[in-house]
Amino acid sequence: MKKVFAFIFGLMALSVPASAEMLSYLIEERVTEEFGFELPVGGEFDIRLVNVSDAEAVVVPDFWYDKNTGQFIANVVMEDGLKTRVTGLATLTVPVPVPVRKLMPDEIVTEADLQVVPLPHNRVGGFVLTTMNDIVGMEVKRVLTRGRPVMKQSVTPPIIVDRGDRVEIVYTKGRMNLSAPGKAIGSAAKGEEVRIVNVVSNKTVVAIATEEGKVEIMN
């Protein structure tokens, strides 16, 4: 089958005539069936057709598809009753946020720094961040290139409590709300644990960094 695909695509150039809209829809239905539950959230298909008749397609009774290459062969029944063979590409794409500019280490990523674009699914590996919420507000660790997917290891939650910072220690239990001055002896991003010295009692406690200059002792 792969040799057949290679032969066909070696002889023909891809084109998408206006009359191919219905056929593209039918091909997309068949490709979607091929993926079934494996189709990723937001996944769509970019359909490119070859040797399309001017007649409108009615049904696709036979269909062969290679998920690795996106190439397909389809037997198609046209509105005039004739059967024809159509080949082409059905590339699975998924929406992925990518930088609109080069971002340098220590920068904090904002929503304005990103745009969502469709990318071929086979280019989106397991380490690619696929939602805006995964990236916005993160601190850049490694240079982010314009238009390229953001890898998990390239960003990190920003540090909001740094070693040596003066912080407010908050303790809440029921209606009781206490606070005391403290000094961080470690660093932490939001939601992370950090060791703090209570400068009044001179005792060390473990607290959660909640915002810049504030930590909370959990019950």
PDB file of C-alpha atoms in Angstrom:
ATOM      1  CA  MET A   1       0.000   0.000   0.000  1.00  0.00           C
ATOM      2  CA  LYS A   2       2.820   2.439   0.815  1.00  0.00           C
ATOM      3  CA  LYS A   3       4.349   1.789  -2.642  1.00  0.00           C
ATOM      4  CA  VAL A   4       0.964   2.558  -4.231  1.00  0.00           C
ATOM      5  CA  PHE A   5       0.766   5.860  -2.322  1.00  0.00           C
ATOM      6  CA  ALA A   6       4.301   6.788  -3.320  1.00  0.00           C
ATOM      7  CA  PHE A   7       3.589   6.048  -6.988  1.00  0.00           C
ATOM      8  CA  ILE A   8       0.356   8.059  -7.033  1.00  0.00           C
ATOM      9  CA  PHE A   9       1.806  11.090  -5.285  1.00  0.00           C
ATOM     10  CA  GLY A  10       4.888  10.984  -7.456  1.00  0.00           C
ATOM     11  CA  LEU A  11       2.724  11.453 -10.545  1.00  0.00           C
ATOM     12  CA  MET A  12       0.120  13.961  -9.342  1.00  0.00           C
ATOM     13  CA  ALA A  13       0.193  17.435  -7.816  1.00  0.00           C
ATOM     14  CA  LEU A  14      -2.287  18.294  -5.074  1.00  0.00           C
ATOM     15  CA  SER A  15      -5.118  20.684  -5.881  1.00  0.00           C
ATOM     16  CA  VAL A  16      -8.462  21.617  -4.305  1.00  0.00           C
ATOM     17  CA  PRO A  17     -11.095  22.713  -6.871  1.00  0.00           C
ATOM     18  CA  ALA A  18     -14.209  24.515  -5.664  1.00  0.00           C
ATOM     19  CA  SER A  19     -16.379  21.522  -6.648  1.00  0.00           C
ATOM     20  CA  ALA A  20     -14.573  19.362  -4.061  1.00  0.00           C
ATOM     21  CA  GLU A  21     -16.341  20.793  -0.995  1.00  0.00           C
ATOM     22  CA  MET A  22     -18.819  17.898  -0.620  1.00  0.00           C
ATOM     23  CA  LEU A  23     -16.145  15.318  -1.314  1.00  0.00           C
ATOM     24  CA  SER A  24     -13.869  16.889   1.322  1.00  0.00           C
ATOM     25  CA  TYR A  25     -16.725  16.599   3.824  1.00  0.00           C
ATOM     26  CA  LEU A  26     -17.254  12.906   2.985  1.00  0.00           C
ATOM     27  CA  ILE A  27     -13.524  12.193   3.234  1.00  0.00           C
ATOM     28  CA  GLU A  28     -13.369  13.969   6.596  1.00  0.00           C
ATOM     29  CA  GLU A  29     -16.198  11.746   7.875  1.00  0.00           C
ATOM     30  CA  ARG A  30     -14.310   8.608   6.854  1.00  0.00           C
ATOM     31  CA  VAL A  31     -11.015   9.787   8.362  1.00  0.00           C
ATOM     32  CA  THR A  32     -12.779  10.722  11.611  1.00  0.00           C
ATOM     33  CA  GLU A  33     -14.182   7.171  11.750  1.00  0.00           C
ATOM     34  CA  GLU A  34     -10.643   5.805  11.276  1.00  0.00           C
ATOM     35  CA  PHE A  35      -9.433   7.646  14.401  1.00  0.00           C
ATOM     36  CA  GLY A  36     -12.535   7.007  16.525  1.00  0.00           C
ATOM     37  CA  PHE A  37     -11.855   7.630  20.220  1.00  0.00           C
ATOM     38  CA  GLU A  38      -8.191   8.335  19.428  1.00  0.00           C
ATOM     39  CA  LEU A  39      -9.130  11.703  17.880  1.00  0.00           C
ATOM     40  CA  PRO A  40      -7.628  14.409  20.151  1.00  0.00           C
ATOM     41  CA  VAL A  41      -9.730  17.235  21.575  1.00  0.00           C
ATOM     42  CA  GLY A  42      -9.955  20.054  19.047  1.00  0.00           C
ATOM     43  CA  GLY A  43      -8.525  17.859  16.298  1.00  0.00           C
ATOM     44  CA  GLU A  44      -9.472  18.796  12.736  1.00  0.00           C
ATOM     45  CA  PHE A  45      -8.464  17.556   9.300  1.00  0.00           C
ATOM     46  CA  ASP A  46      -6.874  19.537   6.493  1.00  0.00           C
ATOM     47  CA  ILE A  47      -8.127  17.732   3.361  1.00  0.00           C
ATOM     48  CA  ARG A  48      -6.170  18.024   0.092  1.00  0.00           C
ATOM     49  CA  LEU A  49      -7.615  16.206  -2.933  1.00  0.00           C
ATOM     50  CA  VAL A  50      -6.171  14.902  -6.213  1.00  0.00           C
ATOM     51  CA  ASN A  51      -7.875  14.149  -9.577  1.00  0.00           C
ATOM     52  CA  VAL A  52     -11.344  15.373  -8.528  1.00  0.00           C
ATOM     53  CA  SER A  53     -14.237  15.183 -11.001  1.00  0.00           C
ATOM     54  CA  ASP A  54     -16.485  18.201 -11.675  1.00  0.00           C
ATOM     55  CA  ALA A  55     -19.476  16.060 -10.660  1.00  0.00           C
ATOM     56  CA  GLU A  56     -20.512  16.149  -7.009  1.00  0.00           C
ATOM     57  CA  ALA A  57     -19.660  13.191  -4.790  1.00  0.00           C
ATOM     58  CA  VAL A  58     -22.519  11.175  -3.295  1.00  0.00           C
ATOM     59  CA  VAL A  59     -20.901   8.422  -1.231  1.00  0.00           C
ATOM     60  CA  VAL A  60     -17.486   6.931  -0.419  1.00  0.00           C
ATOM     61  CA  PRO A  61     -17.961   3.141  -0.282  1.00  0.00           C
ATOM     62  CA  ASP A  62     -14.270   2.188  -0.094  1.00  0.00           C
ATOM     63  CA  PHE A  63     -11.550   4.009   1.815  1.00  0.00           C
ATOM     64  CA  TRP A  64      -7.908   3.362   2.697  1.00  0.00           C
ATOM     65  CA  TYR A  65      -5.946   5.649   4.997  1.00  0.00           C
ATOM     66  CA  ASP A  66      -2.394   5.795   6.358  1.00  0.00           C
ATOM     67  CA  LYS A  67      -2.395   7.603   9.739  1.00  0.00           C
ATOM     68  CA  ASN A  68       1.371   8.061   9.675  1.00  0.00           C
ATOM     69  CA  THR A  69       1.524   9.950   6.390  1.00  0.00           C
ATOM     70  CA  GLY A  70      -2.052  11.244   6.111  1.00  0.00           C
ATOM     71  CA  GLN A  71      -2.338   9.827   2.580  1.00  0.00           C
ATOM     72  CA  PHE A  72      -5.604   8.207   1.477  1.00  0.00           C
ATOM     73  CA  ILE A  73      -7.210   6.420  -1.466  1.00  0.00           C
ATOM     74  CA  ALA A  74     -11.001   6.482  -1.856  1.00  0.00           C
ATOM     75  CA  ASN A  75     -13.461   4.935  -4.283  1.00  0.00           C
ATOM     76  CA  VAL A  76     -16.147   7.570  -4.768  1.00  0.00           C
ATOM     77  CA  VAL A  77     -19.602   7.349  -6.348  1.00  0.00           C
ATOM     78  CA  MET A  78     -20.457  10.627  -8.103  1.00  0.00           C
ATOM     79  CA  GLU A  79     -23.898  12.139  -8.681  1.00  0.00           C
ATOM     80  CA  ASP A  80     -23.845  10.953 -12.293  1.00  0.00           C
ATOM     81  CA  GLY A  81     -23.550   7.366 -11.024  1.00  0.00           C
ATOM     82  CA  LEU A  82     -19.982   6.878 -12.138  1.00  0.00           C
ATOM     83  CA  LYS A  83     -17.362   5.565  -9.721  1.00  0.00           C
ATOM     84  CA  THR A  84     -13.974   7.231  -9.586  1.00  0.00           C
ATOM     85  CA  ARG A  85     -10.841   6.842  -7.514  1.00  0.00           C
ATOM     86  CA  VAL A  86      -9.638   9.868  -5.571  1.00  0.00           C
ATOM     87  CA  THR A  87      -6.367  10.272  -3.693  1.00  0.00           C
ATOM     88  CA  GLY A  88      -5.077  12.959  -1.406  1.00  0.00           C
ATOM     89  CA  LEU A  89      -3.912  13.992   2.052  1.00  0.00           C
ATOM     90  CA  ALA A  90      -5.947  14.230   5.247  1.00  0.00           C
ATOM     91  CA  THR A  91      -3.637  15.836   7.782  1.00  0.00           C
ATOM     92  CA  LEU A  92      -4.803  15.792  11.397  1.00  0.00           C
ATOM     93  CA  THR A  93      -4.199  19.156  13.073  1.00  0.00           C
ATOM     94  CA  VAL A  94      -4.663  20.272  16.673  1.00  0.00           C
ATOM     95  CA  PRO A  95      -4.864  23.813  18.115  1.00  0.00           C
ATOM     96  CA  VAL A  96      -1.642  24.770  19.904  1.00  0.00           C
ATOM     97  CA  PRO A  97      -0.589  28.119  21.439  1.00  0.00           C
ATOM     98  CA  VAL A  98       2.706  29.417  20.050  1.00  0.00           C
ATOM     99  CA  PRO A  99       4.652  32.631  20.770  1.00  0.00           C
ATOM    100  CA  VAL A 100       4.077  35.610  18.469  1.00  0.00           C
ATOM    101  CA  ARG A 101       7.568  36.896  19.317  1.00  0.00           C
ATOM    102  CA  LYS A 102      10.855  35.642  20.694  1.00  0.00           C
ATOM    103  CA  LEU A 103      10.664  35.315  24.489  1.00  0.00           C
ATOM    104  CA  MET A 104      13.811  35.409  26.587  1.00  0.00           C
ATOM    105  CA  PRO A 105      14.585  33.683  29.929  1.00  0.00           C
ATOM    106  CA  ASP A 106      13.078  35.348  33.033  1.00  0.00           C
ATOM    107  CA  GLU A 107      10.227  36.915  31.033  1.00  0.00           C
ATOM    108  CA  ILE A 108       6.679  36.208  32.231  1.00  0.00           C
ATOM    109  CA  VAL A 109       4.429  34.981  29.415  1.00  0.00           C
ATOM    110  CA  THR A 110       1.245  36.989  28.856  1.00  0.00           C
ATOM    111  CA  GLU A 111      -1.810  36.165  26.750  1.00  0.00           C
ATOM    112  CA  ALA A 112      -0.708  38.832  24.249  1.00  0.00           C
ATOM    113  CA  ASP A 113       2.523  36.864  23.684  1.00  0.00           C
ATOM    114  CA  LEU A 114       0.625  33.879  22.271  1.00  0.00           C
ATOM    115  CA  GLN A 115      -1.662  32.909  19.439  1.00  0.00           C
ATOM    116  CA  VAL A 116      -3.390  29.585  18.811  1.00  0.00           C
ATOM    117  CA  VAL A 117      -2.580  27.929  15.482  1.00  0.00           C
ATOM    118  CA  PRO A 118      -3.404  24.519  13.985  1.00  0.00           C
ATOM    119  CA  LEU A 119      -0.353  22.269  13.862  1.00  0.00           C
ATOM    120  CA  PRO A 120       0.040  18.745  12.434  1.00  0.00           C
ATOM    121  CA  HIS A 121      -0.708  16.279  15.210  1.00  0.00           C
ATOM    122  CA  ASN A 122       2.490  14.333  14.546  1.00  0.00           C
ATOM    123  CA  ARG A 123       4.496  17.495  15.400  1.00  0.00           C
ATOM    124  CA  VAL A 124       2.865  17.806  18.822  1.00  0.00           C
ATOM    125  CA  GLY A 125       4.676  15.471  21.189  1.00  0.00           C
ATOM    126  CA  GLY A 126       3.871  14.606  24.780  1.00  0.00           C
ATOM    127  CA  PHE A 127       6.056  17.435  26.141  1.00  0.00           C
ATOM    128  CA  VAL A 128       4.268  20.214  24.223  1.00  0.00           C
ATOM    129  CA  LEU A 129       1.975  22.521  26.224  1.00  0.00           C
ATOM    130  CA  THR A 130      -1.365  22.588  24.408  1.00  0.00           C
ATOM    131  CA  THR A 131      -3.514  25.175  26.222  1.00  0.00           C
ATOM    132  CA  MET A 132      -3.147  28.880  26.960  1.00  0.00           C
ATOM    133  CA  ASN A 133      -3.662  28.169  30.685  1.00  0.00           C
ATOM    134  CA  ASP A 134      -0.559  25.947  30.627  1.00  0.00           C
ATOM    135  CA  ILE A 135       1.647  28.853  29.509  1.00  0.00           C
ATOM    136  CA  VAL A 136       0.181  32.245  30.477  1.00  0.00           C
ATOM    137  CA  GLY A 137       1.744  33.505  33.712  1.00  0.00           C
ATOM    138  CA  MET A 138       4.698  31.134  33.488  1.00  0.00           C
ATOM    139  CA  GLU A 139       8.328  32.259  33.623  1.00  0.00           C
ATOM    140  CA  VAL A 140      10.528  31.485  30.625  1.00  0.00           C
ATOM    141  CA  LYS A 141      13.466  29.172  31.393  1.00  0.00           C
ATOM    142  CA  ARG A 142      14.712  28.626  27.835  1.00  0.00           C
ATOM    143  CA  VAL A 143      14.316  30.904  24.822  1.00  0.00           C
ATOM    144  CA  LEU A 144      10.877  30.511  23.208  1.00  0.00           C
ATOM    145  CA  THR A 145      10.976  30.854  19.431  1.00  0.00           C
ATOM    146  CA  ARG A 146       8.266  32.670  17.524  1.00  0.00           C
ATOM    147  CA  GLY A 147       5.754  30.268  15.958  1.00  0.00           C
ATOM    148  CA  ARG A 148       7.110  27.103  17.626  1.00  0.00           C
ATOM    149  CA  PRO A 149       5.303  25.004  20.256  1.00  0.00           C
ATOM    150  CA  VAL A 150       6.251  25.586  23.890  1.00  0.00           C
ATOM    151  CA  MET A 151       7.799  22.607  25.669  1.00  0.00           C
ATOM    152  CA  LYS A 152       7.049  21.847  29.327  1.00  0.00           C
ATOM    153  CA  GLN A 153      10.709  22.107  30.267  1.00  0.00           C
ATOM    154  CA  SER A 154      10.987  25.586  28.709  1.00  0.00           C
ATOM    155  CA  VAL A 155       8.794  27.356  31.287  1.00  0.00           C
ATOM    156  CA  THR A 156       8.332  27.249  35.045  1.00  0.00           C
ATOM    157  CA  PRO A 157       5.990  28.813  37.623  1.00  0.00           C
ATOM    158  CA  PRO A 158       7.469  32.182  38.675  1.00  0.00           C
ATOM    159  CA  ILE A 159       9.042  32.453  42.121  1.00  0.00           C
ATOM    160  CA  ILE A 160       6.851  34.670  44.358  1.00  0.00           C
ATOM    161  CA  VAL A 161       8.758  34.117  47.601  1.00  0.00           C
ATOM    162  CA  ASP A 162      12.529  34.211  47.387  1.00  0.00           C
ATOM    163  CA  ARG A 163      15.164  33.290  49.941  1.00  0.00           C
ATOM    164  CA  GLY A 164      15.716  36.208  52.337  1.00  0.00           C
ATOM    165  CA  ASP A 165      12.369  37.882  51.568  1.00  0.00           C
ATOM    166  CA  ARG A 166      10.390  39.471  54.387  1.00  0.00           C
ATOM    167  CA  VAL A 167       6.924  37.913  54.366  1.00  0.00           C
ATOM    168  CA  GLU A 168       3.651  37.952  56.260  1.00  0.00           C
ATOM    169  CA  ILE A 169       2.811  34.608  57.866  1.00  0.00           C
ATOM    170  CA  VAL A 170      -0.949  34.003  57.925  1.00  0.00           C
ATOM    171  CA  TYR A 171      -2.703  31.367  60.021  1.00  0.00           C
ATOM    172  CA  THR A 172      -6.462  30.898  59.779  1.00  0.00           C
ATOM    173  CA  LYS A 173      -8.615  28.467  61.722  1.00  0.00           C
ATOM    174  CA  GLY A 174     -12.352  28.978  61.833  1.00  0.00           C
ATOM    175  CA  ARG A 175     -12.954  32.617  62.812  1.00  0.00           C
ATOM    176  CA  MET A 176      -9.428  32.963  64.146  1.00  0.00           C
ATOM    177  CA  ASN A 177      -7.078  34.857  61.841  1.00  0.00           C
ATOM    178  CA  LEU A 178      -3.508  35.452  63.010  1.00  0.00           C
ATOM    179  CA  SER A 179      -0.516  36.921  61.258  1.00  0.00           C
ATOM    180  CA  ALA A 180       3.149  37.445  62.081  1.00  0.00           C
ATOM    181  CA  PRO A 181       6.265  38.745  60.330  1.00  0.00           C
ATOM    182  CA  GLY A 182       8.635  36.182  58.908  1.00  0.00           C
ATOM    183  CA  LYS A 183      11.732  35.701  56.784  1.00  0.00           C
ATOM    184  CA  ALA A 184      11.988  33.133  53.993  1.00  0.00           C
ATOM    185  CA  ILE A 185      14.854  30.660  54.196  1.00  0.00           C
ATOM    186  CA  GLY A 186      13.892  29.079  50.889  1.00  0.00           C
ATOM    187  CA  SER A 187      12.217  29.968  47.596  1.00  0.00           C
ATOM    188  CA  ALA A 188       8.809  28.924  46.260  1.00  0.00           C
ATOM    189  CA  ALA A 189       6.372  29.454  43.411  1.00  0.00           C
ATOM    190  CA  LYS A 190       2.680  29.971  44.108  1.00  0.00           C
ATOM    191  CA  GLY A 191       1.227  26.926  45.850  1.00  0.00           C
ATOM    192  CA  GLU A 192       4.596  25.468  46.820  1.00  0.00           C
ATOM    193  CA  GLU A 193       5.883  24.850  50.346  1.00  0.00           C
ATOM    194  CA  VAL A 194       8.593  27.083  51.772  1.00  0.00           C
ATOM    195  CA  ARG A 195      10.393  27.264  55.121  1.00  0.00           C
ATOM    196  CA  ILE A 196       9.893  30.516  57.035  1.00  0.00           C
ATOM    197  CA  VAL A 197      11.425  31.835  60.256  1.00  0.00           C
ATOM    198  CA  ASN A 198       8.917  33.587  62.507  1.00  0.00           C
ATOM    199  CA  VAL A 199      10.983  36.617  63.525  1.00  0.00           C
ATOM    200  CA  VAL A 200       8.911  37.104  66.699  1.00  0.00           C
ATOM    201  CA  SER A 201       9.250  33.583  68.109  1.00  0.00           C
ATOM    202  CA  ASN A 202      12.405  32.674  66.154  1.00  0.00           C
ATOM    203  CA  LYS A 203      10.757  29.351  65.224  1.00  0.00           C
ATOM    204  CA  THR A 204      10.891  27.810  61.761  1.00  0.00           C
ATOM    205  CA  VAL A 205       7.601  26.808  60.135  1.00  0.00           C
ATOM    206  CA  VAL A 206       6.620  25.319  56.789  1.00  0.00           C
ATOM    207  CA  ALA A 207       4.056  27.390  54.902  1.00  0.00           C
ATOM    208  CA  ILE A 208       2.495  27.668  51.452  1.00  0.00           C
ATOM    209  CA  ALA A 209       3.399  30.611  49.219  1.00  0.00           C
ATOM    210  CA  THR A 210       0.101  32.284  48.290  1.00  0.00           C
ATOM    211  CA  GLU A 211       1.206  35.604  46.785  1.00  0.00           C
ATOM    212  CA  GLU A 212       4.205  37.915  46.752  1.00  0.00           C
ATOM    213  CA  GLY A 213       5.208  38.664  50.357  1.00  0.00           C
ATOM    214  CA  LYS A 214       2.615  36.358  51.911  1.00  0.00           C
ATOM    215  CA  VAL A 215       2.584  32.734  53.034  1.00  0.00           C
ATOM    216  CA  GLU A 216      -0.066  30.671  54.796  1.00  0.00           C
ATOM    217  CA  ILE A 217       0.244  27.950  57.395  1.00  0.00           C
ATOM    218  CA  MET A 218      -2.174  25.194  56.504  1.00  0.00           C
ATOM    219  CA  ASN A 219      -4.254  23.400  59.152  1.00  0.00           C
TER     220      ASN A 219
END
